[in-house]
Amino acid sequence: MKMSKTKKLTTIGMLCALSYAAVVIGRIPIVLFLKYDPKDVIIVIGGLIFGPLTALAVTVIVAVAQMFTISGTGLLGCLMNIVSSCSFAFSKLTSGNFSSASPIVFMVLLTNVSQSVSLTPSIFFVGIKAVIPPARRPPVKPIPAVIPTS
């Protein structure tokens, strides 16, 4: 039985709303700068039902809504959020296609590798200011310099 376009669009909108509600209500701080977002579970469920393009669409919609409302990281945080959620969702969606003895081990390895590779360059763009909160940063001492004058 084929689903109508209206029903599919409505279901995707509900997945976006559920994902955003999960971010607002279920955000759990783990460490100083890391917070667990349960929205990825809903994005994976949407991807399993409708395919990877739906997972991408839900990820982008929720990340942009999160950037404008509750996030304080701006455009770079939104981009990192999209890359992280997509790598998580796509690794879960592709791991079901392999018939190996342990698909769970493959799924965990693929998730870790994809998130590490995709998020490591962001450290170079963001720097230490995003990792360590302002209260715990070491004081910056100016480097003495001699300015030649003529």
PDB file of C-alpha atoms in Angstrom:
ATOM      1  CA  MET A   1       0.000   0.000   0.000  1.00  0.00           C
ATOM      2  CA  LYS A   2       1.456   3.314  -1.078  1.00  0.00           C
ATOM      3  CA  MET A   3       1.366   6.269   1.307  1.00  0.00           C
ATOM      4  CA  SER A   4      -0.027   9.520  -0.043  1.00  0.00           C
ATOM      5  CA  LYS A   5       2.238  12.561  -0.254  1.00  0.00           C
ATOM      6  CA  THR A   6       0.131  14.473   2.264  1.00  0.00           C
ATOM      7  CA  LYS A   7       0.311  11.690   4.829  1.00  0.00           C
ATOM      8  CA  LYS A   8       4.070  11.332   4.333  1.00  0.00           C
ATOM      9  CA  LEU A   9       4.632  15.100   4.673  1.00  0.00           C
ATOM     10  CA  THR A  10       2.479  15.189   7.803  1.00  0.00           C
ATOM     11  CA  THR A  11       4.362  12.260   9.325  1.00  0.00           C
ATOM     12  CA  ILE A  12       7.720  13.895   8.583  1.00  0.00           C
ATOM     13  CA  GLY A  13       6.460  17.116  10.197  1.00  0.00           C
ATOM     14  CA  MET A  14       5.441  15.145  13.274  1.00  0.00           C
ATOM     15  CA  LEU A  15       8.885  13.507  13.387  1.00  0.00           C
ATOM     16  CA  CYS A  16      10.454  16.994  13.273  1.00  0.00           C
ATOM     17  CA  ALA A  17       8.203  18.174  16.095  1.00  0.00           C
ATOM     18  CA  LEU A  18       8.948  15.082  18.195  1.00  0.00           C
ATOM     19  CA  SER A  19      12.690  15.481  17.605  1.00  0.00           C
ATOM     20  CA  TYR A  20      12.610  19.136  18.617  1.00  0.00           C
ATOM     21  CA  ALA A  21      10.520  18.328  21.707  1.00  0.00           C
ATOM     22  CA  ALA A  22      13.024  15.612  22.623  1.00  0.00           C
ATOM     23  CA  VAL A  23      15.841  18.174  22.398  1.00  0.00           C
ATOM     24  CA  VAL A  24      14.006  20.753  24.504  1.00  0.00           C
ATOM     25  CA  ILE A  25      12.777  18.357  27.188  1.00  0.00           C
ATOM     26  CA  GLY A  26      15.329  15.538  27.189  1.00  0.00           C
ATOM     27  CA  ARG A  27      18.667  17.354  26.922  1.00  0.00           C
ATOM     28  CA  ILE A  28      20.958  15.775  29.517  1.00  0.00           C
ATOM     29  CA  PRO A  29      24.316  17.399  30.349  1.00  0.00           C
ATOM     30  CA  ILE A  30      27.071  14.795  30.489  1.00  0.00           C
ATOM     31  CA  VAL A  31      30.293  16.783  30.848  1.00  0.00           C
ATOM     32  CA  LEU A  32      31.012  20.503  30.900  1.00  0.00           C
ATOM     33  CA  PHE A  33      30.441  21.079  27.213  1.00  0.00           C
ATOM     34  CA  LEU A  34      28.673  17.881  26.080  1.00  0.00           C
ATOM     35  CA  LYS A  35      24.939  17.325  26.210  1.00  0.00           C
ATOM     36  CA  TYR A  36      23.052  14.205  25.165  1.00  0.00           C
ATOM     37  CA  ASP A  37      20.371  14.921  22.559  1.00  0.00           C
ATOM     38  CA  PRO A  38      17.787  12.131  22.284  1.00  0.00           C
ATOM     39  CA  LYS A  39      16.594  13.465  18.916  1.00  0.00           C
ATOM     40  CA  ASP A  40      18.910  11.123  17.003  1.00  0.00           C
ATOM     41  CA  VAL A  41      16.787   8.135  17.985  1.00  0.00           C
ATOM     42  CA  ILE A  42      13.704   9.726  16.418  1.00  0.00           C
ATOM     43  CA  ILE A  43      15.706  10.700  13.325  1.00  0.00           C
ATOM     44  CA  VAL A  44      16.874   7.096  12.903  1.00  0.00           C
ATOM     45  CA  ILE A  45      13.291   5.841  13.238  1.00  0.00           C
ATOM     46  CA  GLY A  46      12.197   8.294  10.543  1.00  0.00           C
ATOM     47  CA  GLY A  47      15.079   7.155   8.358  1.00  0.00           C
ATOM     48  CA  LEU A  48      14.122   3.522   8.810  1.00  0.00           C
ATOM     49  CA  ILE A  49      10.526   4.261   7.833  1.00  0.00           C
ATOM     50  CA  PHE A  50      11.053   6.657   4.910  1.00  0.00           C
ATOM     51  CA  GLY A  51      14.721   6.413   3.926  1.00  0.00           C
ATOM     52  CA  PRO A  52      17.936   8.384   4.379  1.00  0.00           C
ATOM     53  CA  LEU A  53      16.731  11.550   2.619  1.00  0.00           C
ATOM     54  CA  THR A  54      13.984  11.874   5.201  1.00  0.00           C
ATOM     55  CA  ALA A  55      16.551  11.485   7.972  1.00  0.00           C
ATOM     56  CA  LEU A  56      18.597  14.259   6.348  1.00  0.00           C
ATOM     57  CA  ALA A  57      15.552  16.534   6.034  1.00  0.00           C
ATOM     58  CA  VAL A  58      14.478  16.006   9.645  1.00  0.00           C
ATOM     59  CA  THR A  59      18.049  16.588  10.821  1.00  0.00           C
ATOM     60  CA  VAL A  60      18.384  19.874   8.945  1.00  0.00           C
ATOM     61  CA  ILE A  61      14.967  21.179  10.019  1.00  0.00           C
ATOM     62  CA  VAL A  62      15.494  20.356  13.686  1.00  0.00           C
ATOM     63  CA  ALA A  63      19.085  21.665  13.741  1.00  0.00           C
ATOM     64  CA  VAL A  64      18.056  24.993  12.211  1.00  0.00           C
ATOM     65  CA  ALA A  65      15.123  25.326  14.616  1.00  0.00           C
ATOM     66  CA  GLN A  66      17.446  24.470  17.496  1.00  0.00           C
ATOM     67  CA  MET A  67      20.000  27.061  16.307  1.00  0.00           C
ATOM     68  CA  PHE A  68      17.442  29.875  16.331  1.00  0.00           C
ATOM     69  CA  THR A  69      15.793  28.973  19.654  1.00  0.00           C
ATOM     70  CA  ILE A  70      17.768  27.096  22.310  1.00  0.00           C
ATOM     71  CA  SER A  71      21.335  26.755  21.030  1.00  0.00           C
ATOM     72  CA  GLY A  72      24.055  29.248  21.744  1.00  0.00           C
ATOM     73  CA  THR A  73      26.624  27.949  19.290  1.00  0.00           C
ATOM     74  CA  GLY A  74      25.453  29.741  16.155  1.00  0.00           C
ATOM     75  CA  LEU A  75      25.949  28.639  12.582  1.00  0.00           C
ATOM     76  CA  LEU A  76      29.010  26.479  13.251  1.00  0.00           C
ATOM     77  CA  GLY A  77      27.156  24.616  16.004  1.00  0.00           C
ATOM     78  CA  CYS A  78      24.254  24.059  13.619  1.00  0.00           C
ATOM     79  CA  LEU A  79      26.592  22.667  10.982  1.00  0.00           C
ATOM     80  CA  MET A  80      28.294  20.383  13.526  1.00  0.00           C
ATOM     81  CA  ASN A  81      24.872  19.264  14.751  1.00  0.00           C
ATOM     82  CA  ILE A  82      23.778  18.374  11.215  1.00  0.00           C
ATOM     83  CA  VAL A  83      26.993  16.466  10.477  1.00  0.00           C
ATOM     84  CA  SER A  84      26.865  14.602  13.789  1.00  0.00           C
ATOM     85  CA  SER A  85      23.208  13.609  13.511  1.00  0.00           C
ATOM     86  CA  CYS A  86      23.534  12.616   9.848  1.00  0.00           C
ATOM     87  CA  SER A  87      26.611  10.499  10.473  1.00  0.00           C
ATOM     88  CA  PHE A  88      24.819   8.810  13.377  1.00  0.00           C
ATOM     89  CA  ALA A  89      21.629   8.203  11.396  1.00  0.00           C
ATOM     90  CA  PHE A  90      23.318   7.111   8.173  1.00  0.00           C
ATOM     91  CA  SER A  91      25.595   4.666   9.970  1.00  0.00           C
ATOM     92  CA  LYS A  92      22.558   3.067  11.559  1.00  0.00           C
ATOM     93  CA  LEU A  93      20.707   2.937   8.249  1.00  0.00           C
ATOM     94  CA  THR A  94      23.589   1.425   6.279  1.00  0.00           C
ATOM     95  CA  SER A  95      24.558  -1.158   8.885  1.00  0.00           C
ATOM     96  CA  GLY A  96      21.385  -3.156   8.280  1.00  0.00           C
ATOM     97  CA  ASN A  97      22.400  -3.872   4.674  1.00  0.00           C
ATOM     98  CA  PHE A  98      25.403  -6.009   5.611  1.00  0.00           C
ATOM     99  CA  SER A  99      25.018  -9.661   6.509  1.00  0.00           C
ATOM    100  CA  SER A 100      27.905 -10.070   8.898  1.00  0.00           C
ATOM    101  CA  ALA A 101      28.134 -12.139  12.031  1.00  0.00           C
ATOM    102  CA  SER A 102      27.980  -9.091  14.287  1.00  0.00           C
ATOM    103  CA  PRO A 103      26.125  -6.124  12.761  1.00  0.00           C
ATOM    104  CA  ILE A 104      26.021  -4.362  16.133  1.00  0.00           C
ATOM    105  CA  VAL A 105      29.825  -4.220  16.307  1.00  0.00           C
ATOM    106  CA  PHE A 106      29.944  -2.889  12.759  1.00  0.00           C
ATOM    107  CA  MET A 107      27.252  -0.311  13.588  1.00  0.00           C
ATOM    108  CA  VAL A 108      29.158   0.939  16.648  1.00  0.00           C
ATOM    109  CA  LEU A 109      32.472   1.102  14.783  1.00  0.00           C
ATOM    110  CA  LEU A 110      30.932   2.898  11.814  1.00  0.00           C
ATOM    111  CA  THR A 111      29.244   5.424  14.092  1.00  0.00           C
ATOM    112  CA  ASN A 112      32.444   6.161  15.996  1.00  0.00           C
ATOM    113  CA  VAL A 113      34.589   6.459  12.887  1.00  0.00           C
ATOM    114  CA  SER A 114      32.105   8.616  10.987  1.00  0.00           C
ATOM    115  CA  GLN A 115      31.545  11.011  13.881  1.00  0.00           C
ATOM    116  CA  SER A 116      35.264  11.237  14.640  1.00  0.00           C
ATOM    117  CA  VAL A 117      36.186  11.949  11.045  1.00  0.00           C
ATOM    118  CA  SER A 118      33.375  14.433  10.520  1.00  0.00           C
ATOM    119  CA  LEU A 119      33.724  16.385  13.774  1.00  0.00           C
ATOM    120  CA  THR A 120      37.495  16.467  14.279  1.00  0.00           C
ATOM    121  CA  PRO A 121      38.090  19.355  11.824  1.00  0.00           C
ATOM    122  CA  SER A 122      35.600  21.497  13.729  1.00  0.00           C
ATOM    123  CA  ILE A 123      38.026  21.645  16.650  1.00  0.00           C
ATOM    124  CA  PHE A 124      40.423  23.600  14.477  1.00  0.00           C
ATOM    125  CA  PHE A 125      37.698  26.088  13.524  1.00  0.00           C
ATOM    126  CA  VAL A 126      36.220  26.520  16.986  1.00  0.00           C
ATOM    127  CA  GLY A 127      39.337  26.306  19.121  1.00  0.00           C
ATOM    128  CA  ILE A 128      39.609  26.106  22.880  1.00  0.00           C
ATOM    129  CA  LYS A 129      36.973  28.776  23.580  1.00  0.00           C
ATOM    130  CA  ALA A 130      34.097  26.441  22.751  1.00  0.00           C
ATOM    131  CA  VAL A 131      35.528  23.523  24.717  1.00  0.00           C
ATOM    132  CA  ILE A 132      36.386  25.195  28.024  1.00  0.00           C
ATOM    133  CA  PRO A 133      33.784  27.473  29.643  1.00  0.00           C
ATOM    134  CA  PRO A 134      34.912  31.077  30.345  1.00  0.00           C
ATOM    135  CA  ALA A 135      35.061  30.567  34.118  1.00  0.00           C
ATOM    136  CA  ARG A 136      37.597  27.725  33.814  1.00  0.00           C
ATOM    137  CA  ARG A 137      39.850  29.126  31.098  1.00  0.00           C
ATOM    138  CA  PRO A 138      43.409  29.917  32.131  1.00  0.00           C
ATOM    139  CA  PRO A 139      44.214  33.616  32.000  1.00  0.00           C
ATOM    140  CA  VAL A 140      45.864  34.751  28.816  1.00  0.00           C
ATOM    141  CA  LYS A 141      49.167  36.486  29.422  1.00  0.00           C
ATOM    142  CA  PRO A 142      50.325  38.897  26.751  1.00  0.00           C
ATOM    143  CA  ILE A 143      53.587  38.049  25.084  1.00  0.00           C
ATOM    144  CA  PRO A 144      56.107  40.848  25.493  1.00  0.00           C
ATOM    145  CA  ALA A 145      57.232  42.137  22.146  1.00  0.00           C
ATOM    146  CA  VAL A 146      59.664  44.737  20.961  1.00  0.00           C
ATOM    147  CA  ILE A 147      58.263  46.929  18.224  1.00  0.00           C
ATOM    148  CA  PRO A 148      61.003  48.433  16.094  1.00  0.00           C
ATOM    149  CA  THR A 149      60.552  52.101  15.349  1.00  0.00           C
ATOM    150  CA  SER A 150      62.549  54.244  13.028  1.00  0.00           C
TER     151      SER A 150
END
